[in-house]
Structures are given as structure tokens and as C-alpha cells.
Tab-separated table of C-alpha atoms in Angstrom:
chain	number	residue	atom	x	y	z
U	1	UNK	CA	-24.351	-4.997	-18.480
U	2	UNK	CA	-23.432	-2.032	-16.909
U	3	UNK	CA	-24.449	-2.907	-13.373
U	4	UNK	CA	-21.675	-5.860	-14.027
U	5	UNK	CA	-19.020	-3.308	-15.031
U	6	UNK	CA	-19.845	-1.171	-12.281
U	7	UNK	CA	-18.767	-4.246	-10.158
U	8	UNK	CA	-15.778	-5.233	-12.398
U	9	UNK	CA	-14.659	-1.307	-11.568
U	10	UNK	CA	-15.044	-1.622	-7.895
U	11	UNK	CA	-13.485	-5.032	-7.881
U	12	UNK	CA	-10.035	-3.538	-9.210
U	13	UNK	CA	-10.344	-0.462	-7.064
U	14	UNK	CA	-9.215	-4.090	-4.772
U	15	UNK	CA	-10.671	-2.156	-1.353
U	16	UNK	CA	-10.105	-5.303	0.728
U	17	UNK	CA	-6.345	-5.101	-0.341
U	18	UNK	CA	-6.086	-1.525	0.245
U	19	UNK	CA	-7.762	-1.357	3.821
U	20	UNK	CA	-6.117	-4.826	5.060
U	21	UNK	CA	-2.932	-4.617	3.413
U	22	UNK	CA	-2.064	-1.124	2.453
U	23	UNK	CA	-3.093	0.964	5.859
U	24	UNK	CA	-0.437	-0.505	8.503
U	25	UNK	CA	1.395	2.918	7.300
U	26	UNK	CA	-1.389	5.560	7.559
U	27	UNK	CA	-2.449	3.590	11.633
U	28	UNK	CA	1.508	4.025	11.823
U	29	UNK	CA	1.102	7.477	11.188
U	30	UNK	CA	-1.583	7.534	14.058
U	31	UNK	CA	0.405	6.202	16.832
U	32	UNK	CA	3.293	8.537	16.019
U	33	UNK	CA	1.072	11.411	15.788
U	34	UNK	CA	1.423	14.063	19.018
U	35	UNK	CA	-2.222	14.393	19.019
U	36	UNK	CA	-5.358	13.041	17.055
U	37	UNK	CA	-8.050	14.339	15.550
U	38	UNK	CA	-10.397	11.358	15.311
U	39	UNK	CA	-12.884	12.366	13.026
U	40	UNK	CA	-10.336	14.305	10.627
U	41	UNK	CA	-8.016	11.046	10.015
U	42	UNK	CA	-10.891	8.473	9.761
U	43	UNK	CA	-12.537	10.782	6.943
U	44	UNK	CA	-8.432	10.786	5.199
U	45	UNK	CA	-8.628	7.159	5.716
U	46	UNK	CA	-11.107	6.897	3.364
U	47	UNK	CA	-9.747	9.336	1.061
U	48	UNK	CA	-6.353	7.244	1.086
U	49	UNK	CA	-7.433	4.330	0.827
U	50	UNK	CA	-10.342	4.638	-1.977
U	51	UNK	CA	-9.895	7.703	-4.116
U	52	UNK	CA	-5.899	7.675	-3.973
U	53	UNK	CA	-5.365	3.933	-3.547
U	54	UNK	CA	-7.987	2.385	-5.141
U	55	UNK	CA	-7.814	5.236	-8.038
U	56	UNK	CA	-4.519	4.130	-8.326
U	57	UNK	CA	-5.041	0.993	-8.857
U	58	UNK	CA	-7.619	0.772	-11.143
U	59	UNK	CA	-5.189	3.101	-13.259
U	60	UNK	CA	-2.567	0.791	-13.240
U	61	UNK	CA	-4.635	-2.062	-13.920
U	62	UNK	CA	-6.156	-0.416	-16.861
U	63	UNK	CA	-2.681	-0.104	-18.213
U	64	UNK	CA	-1.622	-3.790	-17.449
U	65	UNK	CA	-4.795	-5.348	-18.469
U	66	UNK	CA	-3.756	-8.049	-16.962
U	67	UNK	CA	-5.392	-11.755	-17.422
U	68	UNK	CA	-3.402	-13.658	-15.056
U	69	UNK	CA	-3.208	-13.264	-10.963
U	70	UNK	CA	-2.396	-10.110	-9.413
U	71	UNK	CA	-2.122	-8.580	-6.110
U	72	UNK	CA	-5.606	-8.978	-4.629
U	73	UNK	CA	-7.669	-10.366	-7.973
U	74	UNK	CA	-6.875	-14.273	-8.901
U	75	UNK	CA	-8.931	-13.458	-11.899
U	76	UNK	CA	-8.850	-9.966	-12.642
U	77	UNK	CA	-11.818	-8.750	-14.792
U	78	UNK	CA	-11.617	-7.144	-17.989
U	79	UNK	CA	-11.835	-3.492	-17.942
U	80	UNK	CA	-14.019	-0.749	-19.960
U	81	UNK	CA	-13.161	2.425	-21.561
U	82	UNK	CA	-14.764	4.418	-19.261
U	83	UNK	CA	-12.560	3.180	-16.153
U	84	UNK	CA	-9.497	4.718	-17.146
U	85	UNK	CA	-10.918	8.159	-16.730
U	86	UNK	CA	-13.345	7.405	-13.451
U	87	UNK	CA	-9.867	5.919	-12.023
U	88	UNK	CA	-8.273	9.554	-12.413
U	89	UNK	CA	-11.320	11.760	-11.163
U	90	UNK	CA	-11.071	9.286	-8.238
U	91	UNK	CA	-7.657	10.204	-7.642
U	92	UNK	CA	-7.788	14.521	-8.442
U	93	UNK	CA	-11.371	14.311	-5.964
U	94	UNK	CA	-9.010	12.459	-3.443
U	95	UNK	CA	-5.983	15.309	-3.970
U	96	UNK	CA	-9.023	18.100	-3.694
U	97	UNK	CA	-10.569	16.865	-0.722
U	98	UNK	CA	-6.874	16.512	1.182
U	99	UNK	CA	-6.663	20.337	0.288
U	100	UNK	CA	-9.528	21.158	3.222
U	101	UNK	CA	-6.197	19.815	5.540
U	102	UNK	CA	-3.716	21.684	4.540
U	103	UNK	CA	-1.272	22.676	1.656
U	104	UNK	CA	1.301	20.231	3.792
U	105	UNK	CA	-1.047	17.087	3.159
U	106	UNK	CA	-1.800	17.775	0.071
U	107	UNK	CA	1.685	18.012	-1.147
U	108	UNK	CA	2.709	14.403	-0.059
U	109	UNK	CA	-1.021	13.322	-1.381
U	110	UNK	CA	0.272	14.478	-4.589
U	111	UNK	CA	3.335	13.451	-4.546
U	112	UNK	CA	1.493	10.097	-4.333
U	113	UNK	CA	-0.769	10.495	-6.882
U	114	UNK	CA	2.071	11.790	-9.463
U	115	UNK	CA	4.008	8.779	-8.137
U	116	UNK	CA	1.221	6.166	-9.232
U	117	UNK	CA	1.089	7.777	-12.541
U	118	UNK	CA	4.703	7.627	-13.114
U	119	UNK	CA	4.370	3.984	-12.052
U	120	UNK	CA	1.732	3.180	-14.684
U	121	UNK	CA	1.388	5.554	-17.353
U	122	UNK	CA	3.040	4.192	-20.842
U	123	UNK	CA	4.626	7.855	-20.855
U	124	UNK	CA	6.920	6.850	-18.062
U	125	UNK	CA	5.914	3.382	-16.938
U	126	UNK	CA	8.557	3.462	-14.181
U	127	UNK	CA	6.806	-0.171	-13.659
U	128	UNK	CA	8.839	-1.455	-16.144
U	129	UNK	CA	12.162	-0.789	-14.210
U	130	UNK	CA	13.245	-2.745	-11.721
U	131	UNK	CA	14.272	0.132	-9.240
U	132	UNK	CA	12.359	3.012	-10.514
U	133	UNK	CA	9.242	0.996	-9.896
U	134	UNK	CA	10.550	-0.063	-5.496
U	135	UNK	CA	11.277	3.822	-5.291
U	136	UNK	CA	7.752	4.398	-6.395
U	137	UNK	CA	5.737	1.979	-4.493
U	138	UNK	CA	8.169	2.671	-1.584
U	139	UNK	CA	7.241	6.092	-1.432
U	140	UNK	CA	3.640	6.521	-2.695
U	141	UNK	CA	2.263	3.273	-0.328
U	142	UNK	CA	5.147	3.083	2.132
U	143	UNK	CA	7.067	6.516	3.084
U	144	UNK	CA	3.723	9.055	1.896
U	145	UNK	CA	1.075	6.997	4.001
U	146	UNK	CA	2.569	7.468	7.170
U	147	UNK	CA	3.211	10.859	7.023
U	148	UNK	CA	-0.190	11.339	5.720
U	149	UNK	CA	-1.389	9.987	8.633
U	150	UNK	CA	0.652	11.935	10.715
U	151	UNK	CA	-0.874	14.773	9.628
U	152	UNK	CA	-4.502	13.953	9.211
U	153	UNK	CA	-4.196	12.977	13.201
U	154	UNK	CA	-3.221	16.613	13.476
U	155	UNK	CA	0.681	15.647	13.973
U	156	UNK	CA	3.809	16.998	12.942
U	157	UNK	CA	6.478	15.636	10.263
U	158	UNK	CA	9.751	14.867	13.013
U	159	UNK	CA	13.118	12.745	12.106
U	160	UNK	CA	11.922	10.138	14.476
U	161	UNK	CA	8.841	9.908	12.278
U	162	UNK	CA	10.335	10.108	9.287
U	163	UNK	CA	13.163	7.322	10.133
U	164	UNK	CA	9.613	4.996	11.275
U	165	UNK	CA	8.056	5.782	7.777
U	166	UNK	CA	11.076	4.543	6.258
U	167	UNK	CA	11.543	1.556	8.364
U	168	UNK	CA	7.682	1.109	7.536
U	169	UNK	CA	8.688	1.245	3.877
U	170	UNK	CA	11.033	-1.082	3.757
U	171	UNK	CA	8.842	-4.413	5.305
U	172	UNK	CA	5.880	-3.189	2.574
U	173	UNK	CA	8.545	-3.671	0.385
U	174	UNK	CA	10.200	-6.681	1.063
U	175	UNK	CA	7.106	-8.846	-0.199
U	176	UNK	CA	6.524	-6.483	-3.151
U	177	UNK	CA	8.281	-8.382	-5.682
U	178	UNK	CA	7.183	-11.480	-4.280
U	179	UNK	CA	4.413	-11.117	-5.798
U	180	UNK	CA	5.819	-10.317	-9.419
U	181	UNK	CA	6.703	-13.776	-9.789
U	182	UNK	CA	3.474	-15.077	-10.680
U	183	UNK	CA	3.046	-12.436	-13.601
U	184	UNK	CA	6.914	-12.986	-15.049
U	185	UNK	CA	6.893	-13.967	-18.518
U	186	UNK	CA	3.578	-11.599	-18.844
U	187	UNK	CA	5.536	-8.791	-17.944
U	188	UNK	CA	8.400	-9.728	-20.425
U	189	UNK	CA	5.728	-9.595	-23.158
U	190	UNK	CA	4.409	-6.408	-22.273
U	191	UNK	CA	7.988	-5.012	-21.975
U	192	UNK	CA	8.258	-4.581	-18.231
U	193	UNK	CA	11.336	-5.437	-16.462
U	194	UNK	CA	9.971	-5.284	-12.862
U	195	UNK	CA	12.527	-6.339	-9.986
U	196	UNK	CA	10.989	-10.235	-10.064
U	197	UNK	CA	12.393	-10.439	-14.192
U	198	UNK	CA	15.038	-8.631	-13.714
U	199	UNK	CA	16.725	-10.283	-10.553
U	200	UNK	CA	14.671	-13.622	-10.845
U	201	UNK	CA	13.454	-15.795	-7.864
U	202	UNK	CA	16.831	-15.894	-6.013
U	203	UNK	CA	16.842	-11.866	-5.955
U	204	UNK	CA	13.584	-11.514	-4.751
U	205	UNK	CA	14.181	-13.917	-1.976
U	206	UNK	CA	17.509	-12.029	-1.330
U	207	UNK	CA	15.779	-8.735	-0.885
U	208	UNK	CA	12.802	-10.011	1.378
U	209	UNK	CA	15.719	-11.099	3.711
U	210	UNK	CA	17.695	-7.636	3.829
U	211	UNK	CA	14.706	-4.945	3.365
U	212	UNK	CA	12.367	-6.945	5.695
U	213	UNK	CA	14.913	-7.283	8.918
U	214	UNK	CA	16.086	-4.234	8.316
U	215	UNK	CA	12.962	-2.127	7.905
U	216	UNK	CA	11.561	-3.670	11.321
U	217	UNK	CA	14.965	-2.954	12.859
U	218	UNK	CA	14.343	1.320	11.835
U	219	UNK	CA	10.852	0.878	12.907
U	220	UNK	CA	11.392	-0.071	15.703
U	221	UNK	CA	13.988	2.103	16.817
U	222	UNK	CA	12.036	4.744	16.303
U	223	UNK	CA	9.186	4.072	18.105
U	224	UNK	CA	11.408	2.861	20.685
U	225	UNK	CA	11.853	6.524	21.094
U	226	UNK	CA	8.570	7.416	22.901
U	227	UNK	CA	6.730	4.343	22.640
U	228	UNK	CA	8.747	1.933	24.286
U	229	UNK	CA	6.079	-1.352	24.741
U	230	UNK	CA	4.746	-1.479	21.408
U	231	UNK	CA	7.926	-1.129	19.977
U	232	UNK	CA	9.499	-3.854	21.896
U	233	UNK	CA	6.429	-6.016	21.450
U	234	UNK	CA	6.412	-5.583	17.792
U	235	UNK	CA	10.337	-6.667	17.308
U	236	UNK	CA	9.701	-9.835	18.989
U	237	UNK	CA	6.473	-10.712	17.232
U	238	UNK	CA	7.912	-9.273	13.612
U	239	UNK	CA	11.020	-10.915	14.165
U	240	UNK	CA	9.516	-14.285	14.663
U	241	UNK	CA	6.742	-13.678	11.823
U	242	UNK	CA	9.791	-12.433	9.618
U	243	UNK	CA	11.218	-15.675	9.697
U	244	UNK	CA	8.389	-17.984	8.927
U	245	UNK	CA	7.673	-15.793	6.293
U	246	UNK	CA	11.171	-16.321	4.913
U	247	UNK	CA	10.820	-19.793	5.359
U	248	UNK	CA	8.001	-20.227	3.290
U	249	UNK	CA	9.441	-17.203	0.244
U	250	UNK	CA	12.930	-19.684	0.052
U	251	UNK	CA	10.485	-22.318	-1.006
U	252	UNK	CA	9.046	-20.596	-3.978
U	253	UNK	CA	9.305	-21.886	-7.133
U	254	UNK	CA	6.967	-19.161	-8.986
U	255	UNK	CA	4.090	-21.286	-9.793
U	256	UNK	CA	0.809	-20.538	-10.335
U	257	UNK	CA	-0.287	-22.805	-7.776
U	258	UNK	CA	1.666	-21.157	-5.218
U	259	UNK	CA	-0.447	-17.539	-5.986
U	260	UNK	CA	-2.425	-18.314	-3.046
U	261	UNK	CA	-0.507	-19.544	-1.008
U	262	UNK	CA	1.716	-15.726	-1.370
U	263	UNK	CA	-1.896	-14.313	-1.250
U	264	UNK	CA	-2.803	-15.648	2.318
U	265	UNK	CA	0.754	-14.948	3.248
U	266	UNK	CA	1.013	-11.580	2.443
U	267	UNK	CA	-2.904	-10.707	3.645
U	268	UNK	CA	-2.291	-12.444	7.662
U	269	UNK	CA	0.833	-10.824	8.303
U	270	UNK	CA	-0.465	-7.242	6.730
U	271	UNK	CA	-3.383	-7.719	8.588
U	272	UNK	CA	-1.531	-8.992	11.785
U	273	UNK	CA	0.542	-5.277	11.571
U	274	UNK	CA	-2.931	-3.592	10.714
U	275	UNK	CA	-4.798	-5.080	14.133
U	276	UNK	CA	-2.050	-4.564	16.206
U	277	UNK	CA	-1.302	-0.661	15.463
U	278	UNK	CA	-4.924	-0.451	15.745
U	279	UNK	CA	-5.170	-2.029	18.818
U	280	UNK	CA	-1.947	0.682	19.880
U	281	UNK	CA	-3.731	3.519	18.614
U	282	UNK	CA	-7.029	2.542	20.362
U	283	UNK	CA	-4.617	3.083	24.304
U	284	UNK	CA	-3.083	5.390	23.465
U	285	UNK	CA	-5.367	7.571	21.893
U	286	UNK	CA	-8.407	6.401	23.911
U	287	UNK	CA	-10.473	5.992	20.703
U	288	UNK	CA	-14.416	4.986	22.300
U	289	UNK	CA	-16.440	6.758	19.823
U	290	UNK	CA	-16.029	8.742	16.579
U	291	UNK	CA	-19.179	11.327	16.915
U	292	UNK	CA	-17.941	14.181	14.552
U	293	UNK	CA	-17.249	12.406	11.409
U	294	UNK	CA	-20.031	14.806	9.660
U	295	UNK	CA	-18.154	18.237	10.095
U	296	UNK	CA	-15.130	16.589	7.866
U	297	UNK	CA	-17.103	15.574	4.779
């Protein structure tokens, strides 16, 4: 029994989601970075994306205890007691190993982490409100990962990097409420007006339009700035992705049917942005071999 709600746990820490999805910022963060410490950023990788994120998660999903489809889980498991606490010792190790960086990392790290619990806690629940909760995912997954990456590379916090977290924000955004529409009249019950019940299917499909185009226009302006092939080869390829993905979003009707459809949507083009600032960060900073991971742990 236990063994099978040690998997239930790990299942909503959703790691898949997380590393495929979630980590175009933090690689962001990379290629912007002046310099790179390899084996320092892959070790914050991990802390990001499985004591912060995946902490995070399991947090919120604790408090949703949801039974219909969610981001990353079709079928998300029932959850035991002990999770909710687990979930937050995963998130204060994460914040306690980012203090080995540097008071700097740790700040945005826990500006994350306070973020998340603002977003799920019933003491705030800024999930329930329709802006309150795009501020905090926009900031905590969006705006905090690439600066943490930044700065586990070694880099420095700039404007130009800044204005590219932004940008980098508003795409993660733009399919964020997309995915609310499957869990509508769920949320309504539990008292949550999240942006999809609030502004309904034609707002949601308004917003992918604006924050999309426009976060890929600030993106790649700045990386424009020193950068100047990657940047140019991501506008063409995000501008043409952009608008098949809009194509398929102004077909929505919110059924569950659709889930994975939105699913397989939002996982190839996160994953598309995930190989390909990979791939950037690979030239530029001629990653070959990662040999001093151990000093870091």
C-alpha cells in the first residue's frame, strides 16, 4: 500500500511536465548567461525542477484534489495525508540547497516558493482569481526560472535579460488557461474563479493570441541583442508554430475529449522550445561533458 502511494506522490510531483514543459525558461536563462558553470546549473536544474516545481505541485494538487484531468495527469491519483507535508520539505530543502549559490538565487527561489503557496494555500488561494493567479504562475514558472538560470550559469541579472524573461513569460502563459477549460465547472464548485471561468472560452482564446505574439516578439528582441541567429531562427519557427497553435485553440469547444488533444499540443511545442535552447546552449557554451557534478551536491 505504501509502495503505491509512494508512486501516486511521485506521479503528481508530474516530473515529465516539469522537465519537458516547464524548463524552456531556466535553458533560457543559460543562453543569456555571460558565462556557465556547467556542473553548478545542471545540479539547480534539478533543484528547480523537482524540489521547487514538483514540491509545488504536489502542494497545489493536494489542495485541489482534483478527480478530473489536469495539467500532466488525465487521471490524477488520490492523495494521502502525509503528501501535503513531504510536498513542503521538498520545497524549504530546494530553497536551502539554492542558499550554497548565493543570497541573490535564493531570493528569487523564494520568491517562487512563496509565490506557489500564495497560489494554492486556502489562506490566500490566489488560484481562485483570475489575475492574481497569471501574475503568479507568470512569475514563479515564467519571469523567476530564467533568472534562476541566469544565475546558476554564473550570470548576471541585465535589462536585456530581464525584458527576455518577460517575453519568456508571456508564451508560458498564453496556453495557461487553456488548459483551465477542461476543469471549469470543477473549479466553480470549489470556489475558484481562474481566468478560463471567469473570461470563458472566447477570453482564453483572446489572450493566447495577444500574450503569445507578443511574448515571442520581447524574446526575441532581446536576444536579438547579442545572439542574433537563434533569435532570428526562433521568430520564424515560433511565429509559424504560433499560428497552428492558434488554429487549433479557436477550435476548442472545452470538452473532455479534447484534453488530449491540448495535452499533446502544449507538450510538442514546450518541448520543441526546450530542444532547441538546448541545442543553442550546447554552441555556444560548448557543453561535451559534465565531469564535476559531485563538488555541487
Amino acid at each position: 500500500m505504501m509502495f503505491r502511494e509512494i508512486g501516486n506522490f511521485i506521479l503528481h510531483l508530474r516530473l515529465h511536465y516539469q522537465v519537458l514543459i516547464l524548463s524552456g525558461g531556466y535553458l533560457l536563462g543559460g543562453l543569456m548567461a555571460g558565462s556557465m558553470d556547467s556542473g553548478q546549473y545542471w545540479v539547480q536544474f534539478l533543484n528547480v525542477h523537482v524540489l521547487l516545481y514538483g514540491g509545488a505541485t504536489a502542494f497545489n494538487s493536494w489542495w485541489d484534489k482534483d478527480e478530473g484531468p489536469i495539467g500532466g495527469l488525465k487521471n490524477p491519483p488520490a492523495m494521502s495525508k502525509w503528501m501535503h507535508p513531504v510536498s513542503i520539505i521538498f520545497m524549504l530543502a530546494g530553497l536551502a540547497w539554492a542558499l550554497v549559490i548565493g543570497w541573490w538565487y535564493a531570493a528569487v527561489f523564494a520568491i517562487s516558493l512563496a509565490l506557489f503557496w500564495l497560489y494554492s494555500t486556502p489562506a490566500a488561494r490566489w488560484k481562485g482569481h483570475p489575475l492574481l493567479s497569471m501574475v503568479a504562475i507568470g512569475i514563479s514558472t515564467g519571469l523567476n526560472s530564467v533568472l534562476l538560470g541566469v544565475l546558476a550559469a554564473g550570470g548576471e541579472i541585465t535589462a536585456t535579460v530581464a525584458l527576455a524573461a518577460l517575453g519568456a513569460s508571456l508564451i508560458l502563459l498564453s496556453l495557461y488557461p487553456v488548459s483551465q477549460i477542461f476543469q471549469i465547472e470543477e473549479d466553480i464548485r470549489r470556489g475558484d474563479r481562474t481566468f478560463a471561468a471567469v473570461y470563458g472560452l472566447s477570453g482564453v482564446k483572446k489572450f493566447y493570441s495577444v500574450s503569445y505574439f507578443g511574448g515571442l516578439l520581447l524574446l526575441c528582441y532581446a536576444l536579438l541583442q547579442f545572439y542574433p541567429v537563434p533569435s532570428i531562427a526562433l521568430g520564424v519557427a515560433g511565429a509559424v508554430s504560433g499560428i497552428i497553435i492558434g488554429k487549433i485553440v479557436v477550435k476548442l469547444s472545452g470538452q473532455e475529449e479534447e484534453y488530449s488533444t491540448v495535452m499533446r499540443l502544449k507538450f510538442m511545442a514546450s518541448l520543441s522550445f526546450v530542444i532547441f535552447l538546448f541545442i543553442s546552449n550546447l554552441i555556444r557554451h560548448d557543453w561535451v561533458s559534465i565531469s564535476s557534478l559531485d563538488i555541487y551536491f
